[in-house]
Each structure stands twice: as structure tokens, then as C-alpha cells.
Coordinates of C-alpha atoms and ligand atoms in Angstrom, one line a residue:
X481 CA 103.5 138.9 284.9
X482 CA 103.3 141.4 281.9
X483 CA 99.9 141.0 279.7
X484 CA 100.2 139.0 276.3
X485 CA 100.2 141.7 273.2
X486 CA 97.1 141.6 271.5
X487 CA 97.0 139.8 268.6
X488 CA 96.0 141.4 265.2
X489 CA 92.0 141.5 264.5
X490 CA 90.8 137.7 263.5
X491 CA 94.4 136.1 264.9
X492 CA 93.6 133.5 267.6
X493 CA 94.7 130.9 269.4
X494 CA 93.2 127.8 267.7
X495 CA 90.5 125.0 268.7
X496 CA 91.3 122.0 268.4
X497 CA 90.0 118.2 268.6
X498 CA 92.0 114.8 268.4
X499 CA 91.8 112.8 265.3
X500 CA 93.2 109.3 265.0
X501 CA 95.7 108.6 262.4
X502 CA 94.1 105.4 261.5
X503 CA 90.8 105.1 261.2
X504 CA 90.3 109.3 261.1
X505 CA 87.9 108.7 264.3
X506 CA 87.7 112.4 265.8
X507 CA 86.9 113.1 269.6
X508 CA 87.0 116.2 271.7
X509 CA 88.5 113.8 274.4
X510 CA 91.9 111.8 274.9
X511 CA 91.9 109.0 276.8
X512 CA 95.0 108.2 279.6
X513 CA 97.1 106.5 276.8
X514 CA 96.8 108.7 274.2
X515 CA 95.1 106.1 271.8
X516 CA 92.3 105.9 269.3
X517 CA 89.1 104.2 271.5
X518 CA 88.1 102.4 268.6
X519 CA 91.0 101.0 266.9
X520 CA 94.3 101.6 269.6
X521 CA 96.1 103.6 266.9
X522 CA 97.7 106.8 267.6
X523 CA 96.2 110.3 268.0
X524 CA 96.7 114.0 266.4
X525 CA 95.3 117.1 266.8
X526 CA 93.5 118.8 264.6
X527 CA 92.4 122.3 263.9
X528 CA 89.4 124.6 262.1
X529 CA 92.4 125.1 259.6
X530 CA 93.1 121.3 258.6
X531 CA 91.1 119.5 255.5
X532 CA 91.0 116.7 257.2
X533 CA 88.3 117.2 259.3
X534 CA 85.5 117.0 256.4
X535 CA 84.6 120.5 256.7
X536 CA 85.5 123.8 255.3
X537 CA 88.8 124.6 256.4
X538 CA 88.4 128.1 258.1
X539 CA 91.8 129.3 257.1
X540 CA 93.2 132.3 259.2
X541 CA 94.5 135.6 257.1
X542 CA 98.4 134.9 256.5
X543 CA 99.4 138.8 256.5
X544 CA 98.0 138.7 260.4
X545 CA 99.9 135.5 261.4
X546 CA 103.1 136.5 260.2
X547 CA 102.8 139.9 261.8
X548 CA 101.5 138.8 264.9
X549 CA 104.4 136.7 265.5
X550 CA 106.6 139.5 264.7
X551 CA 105.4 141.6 266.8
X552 CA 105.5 139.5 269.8
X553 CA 109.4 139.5 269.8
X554 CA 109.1 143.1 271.1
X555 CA 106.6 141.7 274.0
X556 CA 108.1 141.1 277.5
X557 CA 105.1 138.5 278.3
X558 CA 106.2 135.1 279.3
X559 CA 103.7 133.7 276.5
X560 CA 104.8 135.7 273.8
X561 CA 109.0 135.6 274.2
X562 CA 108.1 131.7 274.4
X563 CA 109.6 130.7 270.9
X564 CA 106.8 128.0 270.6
X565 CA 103.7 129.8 272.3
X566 CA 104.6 133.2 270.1
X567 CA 103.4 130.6 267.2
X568 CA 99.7 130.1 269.2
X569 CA 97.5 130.3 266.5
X570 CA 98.9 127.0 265.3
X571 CA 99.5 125.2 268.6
X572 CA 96.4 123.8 270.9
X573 CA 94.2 127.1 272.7
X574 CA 94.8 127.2 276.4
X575 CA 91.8 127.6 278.6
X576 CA 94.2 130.7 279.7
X577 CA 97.2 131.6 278.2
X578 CA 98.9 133.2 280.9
X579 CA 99.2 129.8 282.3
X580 CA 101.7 128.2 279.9
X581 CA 104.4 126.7 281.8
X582 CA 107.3 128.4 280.0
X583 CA 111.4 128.4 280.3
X584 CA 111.4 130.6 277.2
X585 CA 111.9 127.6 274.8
X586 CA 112.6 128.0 271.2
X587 CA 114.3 131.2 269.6
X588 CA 117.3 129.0 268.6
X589 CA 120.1 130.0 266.2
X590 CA 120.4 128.5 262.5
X591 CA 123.8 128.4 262.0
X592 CA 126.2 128.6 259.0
X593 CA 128.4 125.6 258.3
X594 CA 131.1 126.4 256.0
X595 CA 133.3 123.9 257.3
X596 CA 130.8 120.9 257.1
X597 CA 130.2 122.9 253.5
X598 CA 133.0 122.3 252.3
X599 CA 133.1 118.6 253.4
X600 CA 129.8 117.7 251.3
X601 CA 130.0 119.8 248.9
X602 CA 126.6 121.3 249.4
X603 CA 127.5 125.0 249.5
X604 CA 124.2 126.5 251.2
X605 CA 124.3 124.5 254.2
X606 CA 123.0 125.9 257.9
X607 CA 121.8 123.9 261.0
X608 CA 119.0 125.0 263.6
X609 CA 120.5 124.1 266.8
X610 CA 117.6 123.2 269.2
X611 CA 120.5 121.6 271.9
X612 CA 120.5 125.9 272.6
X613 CA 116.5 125.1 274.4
X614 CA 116.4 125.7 278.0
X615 CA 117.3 122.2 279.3
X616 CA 119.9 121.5 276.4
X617 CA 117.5 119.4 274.2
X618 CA 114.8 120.0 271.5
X619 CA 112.1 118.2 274.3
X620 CA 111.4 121.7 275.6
X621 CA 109.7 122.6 272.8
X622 CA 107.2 119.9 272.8
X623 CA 107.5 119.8 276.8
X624 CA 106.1 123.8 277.4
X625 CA 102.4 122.5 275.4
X626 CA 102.0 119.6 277.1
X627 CA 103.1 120.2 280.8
X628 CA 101.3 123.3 279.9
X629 CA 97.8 120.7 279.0
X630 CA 98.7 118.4 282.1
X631 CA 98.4 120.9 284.9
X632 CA 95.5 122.6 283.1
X633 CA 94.1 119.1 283.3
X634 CA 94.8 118.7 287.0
X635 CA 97.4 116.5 286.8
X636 CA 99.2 116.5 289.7
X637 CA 101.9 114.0 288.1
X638 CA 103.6 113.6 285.1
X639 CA 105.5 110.8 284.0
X640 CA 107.6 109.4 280.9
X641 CA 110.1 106.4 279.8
X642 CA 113.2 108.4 278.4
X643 CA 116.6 108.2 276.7
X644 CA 117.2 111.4 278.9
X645 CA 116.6 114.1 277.4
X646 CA 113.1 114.0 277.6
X647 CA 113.4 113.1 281.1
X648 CA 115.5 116.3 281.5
X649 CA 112.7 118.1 279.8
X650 CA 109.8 117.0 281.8
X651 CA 111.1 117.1 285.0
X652 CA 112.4 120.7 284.4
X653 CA 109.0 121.6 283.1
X654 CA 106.9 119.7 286.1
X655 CA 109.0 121.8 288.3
X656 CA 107.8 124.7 287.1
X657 CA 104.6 124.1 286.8
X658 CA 104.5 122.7 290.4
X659 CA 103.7 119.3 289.6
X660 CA 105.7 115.9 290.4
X661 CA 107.4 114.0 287.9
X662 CA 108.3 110.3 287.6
X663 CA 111.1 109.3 285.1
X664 CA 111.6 105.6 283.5
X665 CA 114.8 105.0 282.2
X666 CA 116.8 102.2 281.2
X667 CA 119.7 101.3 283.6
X668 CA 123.0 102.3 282.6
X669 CA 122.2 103.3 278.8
X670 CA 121.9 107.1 279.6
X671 CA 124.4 109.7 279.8
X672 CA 125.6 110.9 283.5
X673 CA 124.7 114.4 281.9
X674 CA 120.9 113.9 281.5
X675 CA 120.0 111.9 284.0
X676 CA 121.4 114.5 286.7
X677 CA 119.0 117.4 285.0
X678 CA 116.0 114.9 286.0
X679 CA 117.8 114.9 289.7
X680 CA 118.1 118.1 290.2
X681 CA 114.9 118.9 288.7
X682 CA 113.8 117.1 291.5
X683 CA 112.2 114.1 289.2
X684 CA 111.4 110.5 291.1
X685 CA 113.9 108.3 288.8
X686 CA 113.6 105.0 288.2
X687 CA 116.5 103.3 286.3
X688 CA 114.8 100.0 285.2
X689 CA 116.6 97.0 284.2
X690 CA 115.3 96.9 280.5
X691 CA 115.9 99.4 277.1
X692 CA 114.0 102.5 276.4
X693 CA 111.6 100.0 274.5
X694 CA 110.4 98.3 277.6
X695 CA 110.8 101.5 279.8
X696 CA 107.7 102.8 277.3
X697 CA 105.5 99.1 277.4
X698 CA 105.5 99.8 281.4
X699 CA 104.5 103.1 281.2
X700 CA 101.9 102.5 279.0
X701 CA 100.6 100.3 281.5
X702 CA 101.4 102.8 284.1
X703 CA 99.4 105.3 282.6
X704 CA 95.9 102.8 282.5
X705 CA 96.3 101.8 286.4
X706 CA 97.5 105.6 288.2
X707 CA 96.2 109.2 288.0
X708 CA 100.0 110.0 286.3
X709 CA 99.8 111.9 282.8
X710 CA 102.0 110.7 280.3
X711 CA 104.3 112.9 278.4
X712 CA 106.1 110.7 275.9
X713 CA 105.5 112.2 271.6
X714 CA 102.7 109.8 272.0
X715 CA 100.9 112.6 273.7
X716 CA 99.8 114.7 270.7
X717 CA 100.7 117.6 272.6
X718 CA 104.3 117.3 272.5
X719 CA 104.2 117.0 268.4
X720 CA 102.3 120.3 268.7
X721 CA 104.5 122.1 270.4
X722 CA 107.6 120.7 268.7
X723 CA 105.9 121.9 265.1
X724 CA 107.4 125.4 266.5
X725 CA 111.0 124.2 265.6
X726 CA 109.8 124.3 261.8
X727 CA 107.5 127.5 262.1
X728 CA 110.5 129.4 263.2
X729 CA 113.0 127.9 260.7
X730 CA 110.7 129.1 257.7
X731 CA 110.6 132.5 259.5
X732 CA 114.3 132.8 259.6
X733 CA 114.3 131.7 256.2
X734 CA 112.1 134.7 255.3
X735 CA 109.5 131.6 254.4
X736 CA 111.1 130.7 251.2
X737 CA 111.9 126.8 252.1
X738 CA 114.7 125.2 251.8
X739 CA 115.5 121.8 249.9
X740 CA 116.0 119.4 252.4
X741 CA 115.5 119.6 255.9
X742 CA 117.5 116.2 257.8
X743 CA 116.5 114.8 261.1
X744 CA 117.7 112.0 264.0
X745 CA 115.0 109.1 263.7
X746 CA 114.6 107.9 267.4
X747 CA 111.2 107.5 268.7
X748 CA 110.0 109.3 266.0
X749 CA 108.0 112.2 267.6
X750 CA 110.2 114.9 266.1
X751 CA 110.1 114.0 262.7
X752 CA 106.7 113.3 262.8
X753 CA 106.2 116.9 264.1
X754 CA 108.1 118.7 261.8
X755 CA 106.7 116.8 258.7
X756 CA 103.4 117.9 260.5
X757 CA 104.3 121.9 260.4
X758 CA 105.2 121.8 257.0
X759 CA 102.3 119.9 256.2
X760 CA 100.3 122.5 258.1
X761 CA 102.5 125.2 256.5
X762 CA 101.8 124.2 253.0
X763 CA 98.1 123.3 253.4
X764 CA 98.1 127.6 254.9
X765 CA 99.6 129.4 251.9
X766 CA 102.7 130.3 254.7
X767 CA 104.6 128.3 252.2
X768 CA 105.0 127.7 248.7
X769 CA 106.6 124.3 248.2
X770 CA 107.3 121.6 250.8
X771 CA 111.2 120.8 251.4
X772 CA 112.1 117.1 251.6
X773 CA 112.0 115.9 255.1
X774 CA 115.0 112.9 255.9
X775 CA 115.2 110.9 258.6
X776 CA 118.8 109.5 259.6
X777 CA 119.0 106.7 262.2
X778 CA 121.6 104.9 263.7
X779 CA 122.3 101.2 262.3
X780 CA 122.4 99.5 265.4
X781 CA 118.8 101.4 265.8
X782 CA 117.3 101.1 262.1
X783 CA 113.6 100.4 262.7
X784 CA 112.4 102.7 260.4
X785 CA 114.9 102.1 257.7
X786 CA 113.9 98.5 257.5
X787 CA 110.2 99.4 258.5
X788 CA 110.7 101.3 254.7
X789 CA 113.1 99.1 253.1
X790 CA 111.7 95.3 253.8
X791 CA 107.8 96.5 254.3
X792 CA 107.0 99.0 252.2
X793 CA 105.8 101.3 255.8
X794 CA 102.8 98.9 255.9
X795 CA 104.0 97.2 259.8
X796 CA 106.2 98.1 261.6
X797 CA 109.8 96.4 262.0
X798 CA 111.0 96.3 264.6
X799 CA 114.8 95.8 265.9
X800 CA 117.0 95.4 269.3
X801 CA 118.7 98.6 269.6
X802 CA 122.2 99.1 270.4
X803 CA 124.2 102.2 269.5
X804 CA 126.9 105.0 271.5
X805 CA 124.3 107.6 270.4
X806 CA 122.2 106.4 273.5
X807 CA 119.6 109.3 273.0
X808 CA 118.1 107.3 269.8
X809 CA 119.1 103.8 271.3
X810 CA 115.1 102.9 270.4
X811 CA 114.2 99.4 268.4
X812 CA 110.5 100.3 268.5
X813 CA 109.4 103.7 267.3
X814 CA 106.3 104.8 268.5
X815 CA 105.2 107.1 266.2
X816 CA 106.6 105.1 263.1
X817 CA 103.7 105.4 261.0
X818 CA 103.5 109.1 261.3
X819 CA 106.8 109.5 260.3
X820 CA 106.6 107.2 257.8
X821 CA 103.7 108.8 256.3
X822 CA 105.4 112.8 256.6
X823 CA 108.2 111.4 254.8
X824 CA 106.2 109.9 252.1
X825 CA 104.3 113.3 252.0
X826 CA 107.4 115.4 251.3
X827 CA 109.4 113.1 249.4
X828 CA 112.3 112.4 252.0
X829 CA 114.9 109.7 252.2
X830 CA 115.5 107.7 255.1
X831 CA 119.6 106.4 255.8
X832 CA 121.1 104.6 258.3
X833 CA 124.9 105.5 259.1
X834 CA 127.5 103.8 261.6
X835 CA 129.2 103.9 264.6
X836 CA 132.5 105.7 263.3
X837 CA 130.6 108.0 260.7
X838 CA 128.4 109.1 264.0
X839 CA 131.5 109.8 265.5
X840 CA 133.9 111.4 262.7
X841 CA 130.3 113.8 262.1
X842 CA 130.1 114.7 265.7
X843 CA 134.0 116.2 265.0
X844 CA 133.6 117.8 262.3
X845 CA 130.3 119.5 263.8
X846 CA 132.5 120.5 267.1
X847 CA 135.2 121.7 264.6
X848 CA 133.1 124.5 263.1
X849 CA 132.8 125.6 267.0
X850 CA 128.9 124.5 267.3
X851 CA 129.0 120.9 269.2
X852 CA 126.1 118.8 269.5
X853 CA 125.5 115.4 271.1
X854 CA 125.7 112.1 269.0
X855 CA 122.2 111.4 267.7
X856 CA 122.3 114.9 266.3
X857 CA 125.2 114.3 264.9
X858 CA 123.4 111.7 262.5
X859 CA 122.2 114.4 260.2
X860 CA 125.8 115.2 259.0
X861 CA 126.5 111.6 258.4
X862 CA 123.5 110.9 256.7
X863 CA 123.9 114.2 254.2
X864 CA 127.7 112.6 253.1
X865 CA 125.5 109.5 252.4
X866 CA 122.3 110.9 250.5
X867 CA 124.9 113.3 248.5
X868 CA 126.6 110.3 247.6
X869 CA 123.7 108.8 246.2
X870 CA 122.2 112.1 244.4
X871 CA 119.3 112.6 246.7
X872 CA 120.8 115.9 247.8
X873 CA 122.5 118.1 245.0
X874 CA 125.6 120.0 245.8
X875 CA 123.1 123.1 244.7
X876 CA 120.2 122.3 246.6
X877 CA 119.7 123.8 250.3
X878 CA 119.9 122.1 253.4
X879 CA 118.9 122.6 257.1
X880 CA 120.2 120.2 259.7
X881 CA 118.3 119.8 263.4
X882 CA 120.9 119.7 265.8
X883 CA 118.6 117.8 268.3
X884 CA 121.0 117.9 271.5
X885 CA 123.7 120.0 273.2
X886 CA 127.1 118.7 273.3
X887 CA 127.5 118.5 277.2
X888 CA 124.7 115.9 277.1
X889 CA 127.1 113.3 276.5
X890 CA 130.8 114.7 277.8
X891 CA 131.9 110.7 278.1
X892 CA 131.3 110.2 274.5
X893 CA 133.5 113.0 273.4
X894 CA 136.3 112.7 276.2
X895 CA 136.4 109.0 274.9
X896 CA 136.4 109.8 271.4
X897 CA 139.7 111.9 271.9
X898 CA 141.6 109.8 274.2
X899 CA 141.0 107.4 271.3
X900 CA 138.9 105.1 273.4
X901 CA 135.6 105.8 272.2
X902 CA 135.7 101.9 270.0
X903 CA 138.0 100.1 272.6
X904 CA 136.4 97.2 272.9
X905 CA 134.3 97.5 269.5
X906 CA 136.4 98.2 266.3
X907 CA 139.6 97.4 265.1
X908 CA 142.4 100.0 264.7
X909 CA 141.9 99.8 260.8
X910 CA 138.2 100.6 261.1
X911 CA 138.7 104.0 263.4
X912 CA 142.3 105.3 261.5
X913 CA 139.9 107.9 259.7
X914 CA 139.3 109.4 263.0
X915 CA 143.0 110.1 264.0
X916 CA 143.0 113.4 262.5
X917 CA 140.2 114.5 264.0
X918 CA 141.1 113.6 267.9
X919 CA 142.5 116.6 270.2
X920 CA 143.2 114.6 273.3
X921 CA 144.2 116.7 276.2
X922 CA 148.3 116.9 276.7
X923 CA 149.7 116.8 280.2
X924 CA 152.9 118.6 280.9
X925 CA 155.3 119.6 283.6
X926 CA 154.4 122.6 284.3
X927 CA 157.3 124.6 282.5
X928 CA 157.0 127.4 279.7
X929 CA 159.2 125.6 277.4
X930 CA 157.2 122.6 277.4
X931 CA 154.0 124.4 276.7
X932 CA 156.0 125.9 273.3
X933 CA 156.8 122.8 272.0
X934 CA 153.6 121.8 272.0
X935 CA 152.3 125.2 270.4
X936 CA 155.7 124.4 267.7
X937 CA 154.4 120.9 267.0
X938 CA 150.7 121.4 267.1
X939 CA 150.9 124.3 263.9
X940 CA 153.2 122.7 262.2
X941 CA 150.8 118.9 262.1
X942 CA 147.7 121.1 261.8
X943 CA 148.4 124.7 260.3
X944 CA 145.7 127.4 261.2
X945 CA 144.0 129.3 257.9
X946 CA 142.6 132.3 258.7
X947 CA 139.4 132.6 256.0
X948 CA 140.6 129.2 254.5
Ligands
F0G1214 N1 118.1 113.5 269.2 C1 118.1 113.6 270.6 C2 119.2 114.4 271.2 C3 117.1 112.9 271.3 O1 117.2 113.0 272.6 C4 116.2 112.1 270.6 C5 115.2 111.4 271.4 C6 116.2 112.1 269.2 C7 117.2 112.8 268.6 C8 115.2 111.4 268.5 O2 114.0 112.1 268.4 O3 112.6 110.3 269.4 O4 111.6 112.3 268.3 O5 112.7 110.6 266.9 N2 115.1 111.2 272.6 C9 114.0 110.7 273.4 C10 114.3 110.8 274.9 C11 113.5 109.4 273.0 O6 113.7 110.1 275.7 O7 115.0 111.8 275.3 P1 112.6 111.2 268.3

């Protein structure tokens, strides 16, 4: 394995201690579940660089950081063409770097979206598309630091309660690190996709008869009674690792922030993670201003809309989940009251958005030739919605995280064009809007003249415009 480049003089991987979000306890320990030991609330890590601590913040010289990380993109080291352990100095020190359990995670495109543009009128729009991570989701980000922590631990299993692409993640990740994994998920509410990546992978799965919420009760229980290391976002870990997703959006901005960056609200790890970078960001001198972090959920999965709306963020609402975007089918967010406080932080909205405008977002997203999975598909929706009420300006900047890969879900999208996708659900009336958008697959005899007319008949119903 090629040696890590050496970083710039004074550029290291950073110390860090746990720090609950609560009560501010800090400990250089975690235990089993991840919570505070005197209060039960959640924990984050902390660094020599974070004012929270009480102390001095030792704050590492920018110039170094910024070339260091450059300068790693010409490394061939494992650790260093790792899109999340080339940010190091910000993530948890490994006892030995060389050890990071790494699929070469991160580095993934920010796309431009002229066509999506053009349909909310917010002219500088891109979207960072973490579905192009090693195992199709965002997870691996998050999954390389943890794993990474786990078998540096000893850990000789892992184990989470999953929607499925965490599942994916983790069992990918054990596999390379050459530890076993153990999957919860809830029976029949994941896609085929996901929950063959934890197969092959070579995960134990257990498809439990409960949701995602009671999946994550047993594991938490789990966790307290077996030698099994947990690697749900509760583990601090994972929101270290998925910071990287905003460290290398601000890069590929050339660090001048945008407006608004707009999220999928699930579980809540990733928002809280990316809130927690540009939190981090900000309190460095990397940046300048903070953009406004959003969080878009699902209706049928709304916990932290209402959590906002009908308690001010002070408990938690909770609600029984149901939605097709089965990645963020979650009715009780673990890490709501990060989130809730990141959003607070950077001045963000939180929407809620439904079945069909899931769906017709998903289109247009697939139109512009990029695709993602449903729950990412959220962010779109929710932009129509918070330009509609003036949150977002037509001449502000925007960033969508494209959380998944569109062959996550193949069912959703072969249903949505065969026009099935709200069979049982919805009333013709309520899907029309979606007509235009469907492509279903044509089956013909297989005769040259046949194939024509549909050519004839599909330019004349839906013209192509080059540069249009
Ligand atoms: N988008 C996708 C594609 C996801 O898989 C998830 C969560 C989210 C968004 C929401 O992110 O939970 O950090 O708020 N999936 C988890 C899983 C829960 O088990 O795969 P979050």
C-alpha cells in the first residue's frame, strides 16, 4: 500500500473527545450505545479546534489545510484518494491511518441543473450527487470513519437497524475490514435493490416484522446485551465522516458558500452532519458566511416538521411513518435535536412535500439525465415549495444533496411510468400532472416500420430542443 503524503508542517490529524449535546458532559470514552452516562442524551465529538470545549480553541493554520487537501488528490494512498479521509485534520485521528477501511468514498460530482433551473426559477442551481459513493448511497461517507473506529476497537461485529442503504453501506464496509455484519430491517418496506448489496456483502439479515423505528429500539437493546458495535448516525462517528460531504462542496465551490444548501430529513444523521461541518467551517475562518441548511421530509414521515411546527424543537414529536420514499420511511428521528439545533444555527426552513410532488421531482431530476432515488428526490420538491413562499430567492444559490442512486429503487420508477406507481393510493385527478412526465416502455412487433411510427409520434408529442 503506497505511504500517505505528508502533510504540510503543523497539519494533523485531530484529537478528539465526546461531548454530550445535552448536558455538555465531555469523556474520552463512549459507551456501547453511544449515550451521555449521565443524562442518556446523545453524543458528538469534539476537537482542540471547537469553542465548546471551555478552552482556547487551538485553531489549525487555514493556508496548510486547504493545501494539504489539494495536494492529496495527486497521492495514490488509499487514505489520501479517500474523499473523506483526504479531509483528516477535521475527522477523528486514527491510532494508524493506513488502517482506514476505505472504498474510495466521496469525490462526488456537483452537478448543473438547468432543467430543474428553469422549473424554479432559481437560475444558479447545482446538486452534489452522493448516490455516485461506492455502494450507491451517501452512508459510505459516514461508514469509512466508523467501520474504520470499530475494527480499530476490536470489534469483531458490526450491526445496524436500516432503511437499506445504510445496511448496504455497513455491510460493504465490514467486508472490507474483515469484520461480520448483522442487518435489522423492517420486513417488506425496503427496496429489492438495497437489501441485495447487504446479501452479497455477505451481511447476516434479519427482516423484522416491525418499521425502521422499532428495528432501532431492538438494536439499542442489542447493543447493551452483545459484544456487536453499533453503526447507526447515533454513533458520532458516522456524522464525522459524513461532515466530508460539506467540506468538499465548499472546495468545489472555491469556498465562497452558497445560499441554501437542501437536504432529505430521515433519521436525521445527515443533516445534522452537514449543519455540523459548516458549523465547524465557519467557527475555522474556511468560511465566511454560513448558507441556510433545509431539511425536506416526506409528509407521511414529518417528525421534524411537526417537532418544529407544534413544539417549538423543545420534544420531540413523533409520528407513524408511511411514505413510497421507503429510505426516509422513519416516525422517530434519532438525532432530531441536533438537527433541529443546526437548522436553527444557520437559519434553515424545514418543508414537508407529498407523495406525487416526490414523484413528479424524481422525473424531472431523471430528465436532466442525473437520476436519484425518491428521498433525494425531496430536495427538488421542497425548493418549488420554499420558492413559493420567498425563503429561497430566484437570485440566491442553491446546492441540492442527492442522497441516493437511482437503481436503489428500480420498482418505484418502473411503477411510476407504467402509471402504477398510485394504484391503489390516488385518484386519477390527483396523478394527471404526472402524465407528461411518464416514458413507459412500448412493445412492438418486431418490424422497422413499427419502430418509425413510434419515433414519428414520439417527436411530434414531445419535440427535442437542442440548447432549449
Ligand atoms: N436519503 C437516503 C437515500 C437515505 O437512505 C436516507 C436515510 C436519507 C436520505 C435520510 O438521511 O437518516 O440521515 O436523515 N437512510 C437510513 C438508512 C435511515 O437506514 O439507510 P438521514
Amino acid at each position: 500500500m503506497p505511504p500517505s503524503t505528508s502533510a504540510a508542517p503543523g497539519v494533523r490529524a485531530a484529537s478528539f473527545r465526546f461531548r454530550c449535546i445535552a448536558c455538555g458532559h465531555v469523556s474520552d470514552t463512549a459507551s456501547q450505545n453511544f449515550r451521555c452516562s449521565d443524562c442518556s442524551d446523545l453524543l458528538e465529538i469534539t476537537y482542540p479546534f471547537s469553542s465548546n470545549l471551555g478552552e482556547k480553541p487551538v485553531t489549525p493554520a487555514l493556508a496548510d489545510l486547504k493545501s494539504a487537501w489539494k495536494q492529496r488528490r495527486l497521492s495514490a494512498a488509499p487514505v489520501d484518494q479517500s474523499g473523506v479521509w483526504r479531509f483528516r485534520e477535521l475527522l477523528p485521528k486514527l491510532e494508524t491511518e493506513q488502517h482506514a477501511i476505505t472504498l474510495r468514498e466521496g469525490n462526488t460530482p456537483l452537478y448543473e441543473m438547468p432543467q430543474c433551473a428553469r422549473i424554479t426559477g432559481v437560475t444558479d442551481l447545482l446538486a452534489k450527487h452522493q448516490g455516485m459513493n461506492p455502494t450507491g448511497s451517501f452512508k459510505d461517507t459516514g461508514m469509512t470513519v466508523a467501520a474504520s473506529f470499530a475494527r480499530q476497537a476490536g470489534f469483531r461485529w458490526v450491526a445496524c437497524a436500516s432503511t437499506g442503504n445504510t445496511s448496504a453501506s455497513m455491510a460493504a464496509y465490514a467486508a472490507r475490514g474483515s469484520m461480520r455484519s448483522l442487518v435489522l430491517v423492517p420486513d417488506g418496506k425496503i427496496s429489492w435493490s438495497k437489501l441485495s448489496q447487504a446479501l452479497d456483502y455477505g451481511a447476516v439479515t434479519c427482516q423484522l416484522r416491525t418499521d425502521f423505528d422499532g428495528c432501532l429500539r431492538l438494536l439499542q437493546e442489542l447493543v447493551l446485551r452483545a459484544p456487536v458495535y453499533q453503526l447507526n448516525s447515533i454513533n458520532p462517528f458516522r456524522i464525522e465522516g459524513q461532515k466530508t460531504l460539506a467540506l468538499e462542496l465548499l472546495e468545489q465551490l472555491d469556498w465562497q458558500p452558497p445560499d441554501h444548501i437542501i437536504v432529505p430529513g430521515g433519521n436525521l444523521g445527515n443533516s445534522s452532519a452537514i449543519g455540523k461541518a459548516l458549523l465547524e467551517m465557519h467557527e475555522l475562518g474556511l468560511i465566511s458566511r454560513l448558507p441556510k441548511l433545509s431539511v425536506i421530509q416526506a409528509e407521511g414521515a414529518n417528525a421534524l416538521v411537526r417537532t418544529l411546527r407544534e413544539a417549538g424543537g423543545k420534544r420531540l414529536v413523533s409520528v407513524q411513518a408511511e411514505t413510497r420514499a421507503t429510505a426516509i420511511r422513519i416516525g422517530n428521528p434519532a438525532s432530531w435535536k441536533k438537527a433541529a439545533r443546526v437548522l436553527e444555527a444557520t437559519g434553515g426552513a424545514c418543508e414537508e412535500v407529498s407523495e406525487v410532488e416526490i414523484a413528479q421531482a424524481k422525473a424531472e431530476i431523471g430528465a436532466e439525465g442525473i437520476g436519484c432515488e425518491p428521498a433525494s428526490a425531496v430536495t427538488l420538491a421542497g425548493l418549488k415549495k420554499l420558492v413559493k413562499q420567498g425563503f429561497v430567492k430566484p437570485d440566491e444559490s442553491v446546492v441540492l444533496i442527492l442522497t441516493g442512486n437511482l437503481l436503489k429503487d428500480p420498482d418505484f420508477t418502473m411503477q411510476f411510468h407504467r402509471g402504477d406507481l398510485f394504484q391503489d393510493t390516488l385518484g386519477e385527478a390527483e396523478v394527471a400532472g404526472l402524465q407528461p412526465l411518464r416514458r413507459p416502455p412500448i412493445v412492438l412487433d418486431a418490424k422497422l416500420d413499427a419502430i418509425l411510427g413510434v419515433l414519428a409520434a414520439a417527436e411530434k408529442s414531445d419535440p427535442v430542443h437542442l440548447n432549449g
